[in-house]
Amino acid sequence: MLRGIIFDLDRTLLDRDSSILSFASSQFDLFRSRMEGIDRDTYVNAFVRLDARGSLWKDEVYQRLTSELMIHSVSWDELFADFDSRVADYYVPFPNLHSTLEELSREYRLGLITNGKTNFQNRTIEVLKIAPFFTIILISESEGVRKPDAEIFHRALRRMELAPREAAYIGDHPVTDMRAARDVGMLSFWKRNPDFSDVSCDASFDDLSELPAILRNHQNDG
């Protein structure tokens, strides 16, 4: 019987792709006068590509970006400081985030596991106003272990007092989320995105509002 649901954050609850695109466009506009010979599309596309869905720390992203685009009149650390101070203003949730978490929290214990820097991820959680829904929140930098390492999943389960068979993980990545959760004995539910197809999971969905029915159906089937 399912008693707990653990979520990923980026590209599962946070519409990270839209957020990053909006911020990168805004940043270009802010520094446009100091980026002679570079247009918005070139800047935004380079930033998104180097960011690699958040897999590269932003200080390295900006060092590579300024080198690749030969930006000399703005330093990488100036761009990074701007990112640090303003990116949260552009964070947007996926539709039906709060209503779905509210509904699920009435029936399940909810948790969150996310890779990333502690200050960035805490800020995301604060902007999305979702902390009250979760009984536990694990951020990889604070925990000293990252998905797909099984330890971070076991650690969350212990803190929630759940056996793996009593929990499901909701995420967007086929390896760090789906495979990793299944390897520790949890159910896995995939939030579809265009980067992947034919992902091995227990169920998949497009909109968060679909989750309650999917979980109820799984309970009934079980």
CSV table of C-alpha atoms in Angstrom, one decimal:
chain,number,residue,atom,x,y,z
A,1,MET,CA,0.0,0.0,0.0
A,2,LEU,CA,1.3,3.4,-0.9
A,3,ARG,CA,1.8,5.7,2.0
A,4,GLY,CA,4.3,8.2,0.7
A,5,ILE,CA,5.0,10.2,-2.5
A,6,ILE,CA,8.5,11.8,-3.1
A,7,PHE,CA,9.0,14.4,-5.7
A,8,ASP,CA,11.8,15.7,-7.8
A,9,LEU,CA,11.9,19.5,-8.2
A,10,ASP,CA,13.3,20.9,-11.4
A,11,ARG,CA,11.2,20.0,-14.5
A,12,THR,CA,8.8,18.1,-12.3
A,13,LEU,CA,7.3,20.8,-10.1
A,14,LEU,CA,9.2,23.8,-11.4
A,15,ASP,CA,8.8,24.6,-15.1
A,16,ARG,CA,12.6,25.1,-15.3
A,17,ASP,CA,12.8,25.3,-19.1
A,18,SER,CA,10.4,28.2,-19.4
A,19,SER,CA,12.0,29.9,-16.3
A,20,ILE,CA,15.5,29.7,-17.7
A,21,LEU,CA,14.5,31.0,-21.1
A,22,SER,CA,12.7,34.0,-19.6
A,23,PHE,CA,15.6,34.8,-17.4
A,24,ALA,CA,18.3,34.5,-20.1
A,25,SER,CA,16.3,36.8,-22.4
A,26,SER,CA,16.0,39.3,-19.6
A,27,GLN,CA,19.7,39.1,-18.8
A,28,PHE,CA,20.6,39.8,-22.4
A,29,ASP,CA,18.4,42.9,-22.4
A,30,LEU,CA,20.0,44.1,-19.2
A,31,PHE,CA,23.5,43.8,-20.6
A,32,ARG,CA,22.7,44.4,-24.3
A,33,SER,CA,24.6,47.7,-24.5
A,34,ARG,CA,27.8,45.9,-23.5
A,35,MET,CA,27.4,42.9,-25.8
A,36,GLU,CA,28.2,44.5,-29.2
A,37,GLY,CA,27.8,42.1,-32.1
A,38,ILE,CA,25.7,39.5,-30.1
A,39,ASP,CA,22.0,39.2,-30.6
A,40,ARG,CA,19.4,37.9,-28.1
A,41,ASP,CA,18.9,34.5,-29.8
A,42,THR,CA,22.6,33.7,-29.9
A,43,TYR,CA,23.0,34.6,-26.2
A,44,VAL,CA,19.9,32.7,-25.0
A,45,ASN,CA,20.6,29.6,-27.1
A,46,ALA,CA,24.2,29.5,-25.9
A,47,PHE,CA,23.2,29.9,-22.3
A,48,VAL,CA,20.5,27.2,-22.5
A,49,ARG,CA,22.9,24.8,-24.2
A,50,LEU,CA,25.7,25.3,-21.7
A,51,ASP,CA,23.4,25.1,-18.8
A,52,ALA,CA,22.5,21.5,-20.0
A,53,ARG,CA,19.2,21.3,-18.0
A,54,GLY,CA,21.0,22.4,-14.8
A,55,SER,CA,23.8,19.8,-14.9
A,56,LEU,CA,26.6,22.4,-14.9
A,57,TRP,CA,27.2,24.8,-12.1
A,58,LYS,CA,26.4,28.4,-13.2
A,59,ASP,CA,29.8,29.8,-12.5
A,60,GLU,CA,31.2,27.4,-15.0
A,61,VAL,CA,28.4,28.1,-17.4
A,62,TYR,CA,29.2,31.8,-17.4
A,63,GLN,CA,32.9,31.2,-17.8
A,64,ARG,CA,32.3,29.1,-20.8
A,65,LEU,CA,29.6,31.5,-22.2
A,66,THR,CA,31.8,34.6,-22.1
A,67,SER,CA,34.7,32.7,-23.7
A,68,GLU,CA,32.6,31.1,-26.4
A,69,LEU,CA,30.8,34.3,-27.4
A,70,MET,CA,34.0,36.3,-26.9
A,71,ILE,CA,32.3,38.7,-24.4
A,72,HIS,CA,35.0,41.0,-23.0
A,73,SER,CA,33.1,44.0,-21.7
A,74,VAL,CA,31.1,42.0,-19.1
A,75,SER,CA,32.9,39.6,-16.8
A,76,TRP,CA,31.5,36.1,-16.1
A,77,ASP,CA,31.3,36.8,-12.4
A,78,GLU,CA,29.2,39.9,-13.1
A,79,LEU,CA,26.8,37.8,-15.1
A,80,PHE,CA,26.8,35.1,-12.5
A,81,ALA,CA,26.0,37.6,-9.7
A,82,ASP,CA,23.1,38.9,-11.8
A,83,PHE,CA,21.8,35.3,-12.2
A,84,ASP,CA,22.2,34.7,-8.4
A,85,SER,CA,20.2,37.8,-7.5
A,86,ARG,CA,17.4,37.7,-10.1
A,87,VAL,CA,16.8,34.2,-11.5
A,88,ALA,CA,14.2,33.4,-8.9
A,89,ASP,CA,12.1,36.3,-10.1
A,90,TYR,CA,11.5,34.2,-13.3
A,91,TYR,CA,10.6,30.9,-11.7
A,92,VAL,CA,7.2,29.5,-12.7
A,93,PRO,CA,5.5,26.4,-11.5
A,94,PHE,CA,3.9,23.8,-13.7
A,95,PRO,CA,0.1,24.2,-13.9
A,96,ASN,CA,-2.0,22.7,-11.0
A,97,LEU,CA,1.0,22.5,-8.7
A,98,HIS,CA,-0.6,23.7,-5.5
A,99,SER,CA,-4.0,22.0,-6.0
A,100,THR,CA,-2.3,18.7,-6.7
A,101,LEU,CA,0.0,18.8,-3.7
A,102,GLU,CA,-2.9,19.9,-1.5
A,103,GLU,CA,-5.0,16.9,-2.7
A,104,LEU,CA,-2.2,14.4,-2.3
A,105,SER,CA,-1.2,15.7,1.1
A,106,ARG,CA,-4.6,14.7,2.5
A,107,GLU,CA,-3.8,11.0,1.7
A,108,TYR,CA,0.0,10.6,1.6
A,109,ARG,CA,3.1,11.8,3.3
A,110,LEU,CA,5.0,14.0,0.8
A,111,GLY,CA,8.7,14.4,0.4
A,112,LEU,CA,11.2,16.1,-1.9
A,113,ILE,CA,14.6,15.0,-3.2
A,114,THR,CA,16.5,17.3,-5.5
A,115,ASN,CA,20.0,17.6,-6.8
A,116,GLY,CA,21.6,21.1,-6.7
A,117,LYS,CA,23.1,23.8,-4.6
A,118,THR,CA,21.3,24.3,-1.3
A,119,ASN,CA,20.8,28.1,-1.6
A,120,PHE,CA,19.4,27.8,-5.1
A,121,GLN,CA,17.0,25.0,-4.4
A,122,ASN,CA,15.8,26.5,-1.1
A,123,ARG,CA,15.1,29.7,-3.0
A,124,THR,CA,13.1,27.7,-5.7
A,125,ILE,CA,11.1,26.0,-2.9
A,126,GLU,CA,10.4,29.4,-1.3
A,127,VAL,CA,9.3,31.1,-4.5
A,128,LEU,CA,7.0,28.2,-5.4
A,129,LYS,CA,5.6,28.3,-1.8
A,130,ILE,CA,5.6,24.5,-1.5
A,131,ALA,CA,7.6,23.8,1.6
A,132,PRO,CA,4.6,23.3,3.9
A,133,PHE,CA,3.4,20.4,1.8
A,134,PHE,CA,6.5,18.3,2.5
A,135,THR,CA,7.5,16.3,5.6
A,136,ILE,CA,11.1,16.0,4.4
A,137,ILE,CA,13.2,17.9,1.9
A,138,LEU,CA,16.6,16.6,0.8
A,139,ILE,CA,19.0,18.7,-1.3
A,140,SER,CA,22.0,17.0,-2.6
A,141,GLU,CA,24.6,19.6,-1.6
A,142,SER,CA,23.4,19.6,2.0
A,143,GLU,CA,23.1,15.8,2.1
A,144,GLY,CA,26.5,15.2,0.5
A,145,VAL,CA,25.0,12.6,-1.9
A,146,ARG,CA,23.3,13.0,-5.3
A,147,LYS,CA,20.7,11.1,-7.3
A,148,PRO,CA,21.0,8.5,-8.7
A,149,ASP,CA,22.9,7.3,-5.6
A,150,ALA,CA,20.6,4.9,-3.8
A,151,GLU,CA,21.6,6.4,-0.4
A,152,ILE,CA,19.7,9.7,-0.9
A,153,PHE,CA,16.5,7.7,-1.6
A,154,HIS,CA,17.1,5.4,1.4
A,155,ARG,CA,17.8,8.4,3.6
A,156,ALA,CA,14.5,10.0,2.6
A,157,LEU,CA,12.6,6.8,3.2
A,158,ARG,CA,14.1,6.4,6.7
A,159,ARG,CA,13.1,10.0,7.6
A,160,MET,CA,9.6,9.4,6.4
A,161,GLU,CA,9.4,6.0,8.1
A,162,LEU,CA,8.5,4.2,5.0
A,163,ALA,CA,9.6,1.0,3.3
A,164,PRO,CA,10.5,1.3,-0.4
A,165,ARG,CA,7.4,-0.6,-1.4
A,166,GLU,CA,5.3,2.0,0.4
A,167,ALA,CA,6.6,4.9,-1.6
A,168,ALA,CA,6.6,6.3,-5.1
A,169,TYR,CA,9.0,8.8,-6.8
A,170,ILE,CA,7.8,11.4,-9.2
A,171,GLY,CA,10.4,12.8,-11.6
A,172,ASP,CA,11.4,13.8,-15.1
A,173,HIS,CA,14.7,11.9,-15.7
A,174,PRO,CA,14.8,8.3,-16.9
A,175,VAL,CA,18.0,7.5,-15.0
A,176,THR,CA,18.5,9.8,-12.0
A,177,ASP,CA,14.8,9.6,-11.2
A,178,MET,CA,13.0,6.6,-12.7
A,179,ARG,CA,15.7,3.9,-12.7
A,180,ALA,CA,17.2,5.1,-9.5
A,181,ALA,CA,13.9,4.9,-7.6
A,182,ARG,CA,13.0,1.5,-9.1
A,183,ASP,CA,16.4,0.2,-8.2
A,184,VAL,CA,15.7,0.8,-4.5
A,185,GLY,CA,12.3,-0.8,-4.7
A,186,MET,CA,10.1,2.3,-5.1
A,187,LEU,CA,7.4,2.8,-7.7
A,188,SER,CA,8.3,5.4,-10.4
A,189,PHE,CA,6.0,7.9,-12.1
A,190,TRP,CA,7.5,9.9,-15.0
A,191,LYS,CA,6.5,13.5,-15.9
A,192,ARG,CA,6.9,13.4,-19.6
A,193,ASN,CA,9.2,15.8,-21.4
A,194,PRO,CA,10.4,16.1,-25.0
A,195,ASP,CA,14.0,15.1,-24.2
A,196,PHE,CA,13.2,11.4,-23.7
A,197,SER,CA,10.9,8.7,-24.9
A,198,ASP,CA,10.1,5.0,-24.0
A,199,VAL,CA,11.1,5.6,-20.4
A,200,SER,CA,10.8,2.6,-18.1
A,201,CYS,CA,8.4,3.5,-15.3
A,202,ASP,CA,5.3,2.4,-13.6
A,203,ALA,CA,3.2,5.2,-15.1
A,204,SER,CA,3.6,8.5,-17.0
A,205,PHE,CA,1.7,11.7,-17.2
A,206,ASP,CA,1.8,15.2,-18.7
A,207,ASP,CA,0.0,17.4,-16.2
A,208,LEU,CA,0.3,17.2,-12.4
A,209,SER,CA,-3.4,17.1,-12.0
A,210,GLU,CA,-3.4,13.6,-13.5
A,211,LEU,CA,-1.4,12.3,-10.5
A,212,PRO,CA,-4.1,11.7,-7.9
A,213,ALA,CA,-6.1,9.5,-10.3
A,214,ILE,CA,-3.0,7.6,-11.4
A,215,LEU,CA,-2.1,6.9,-7.8
A,216,ARG,CA,-5.6,5.8,-7.0
A,217,ASN,CA,-5.7,3.4,-9.9
A,218,HIS,CA,-2.4,2.0,-8.9
A,219,GLN,CA,-3.7,1.4,-5.4
A,220,ASN,CA,-6.8,-0.4,-6.8
A,221,ASP,CA,-4.7,-2.5,-9.1
A,222,GLY,CA,-2.4,-3.4,-6.3
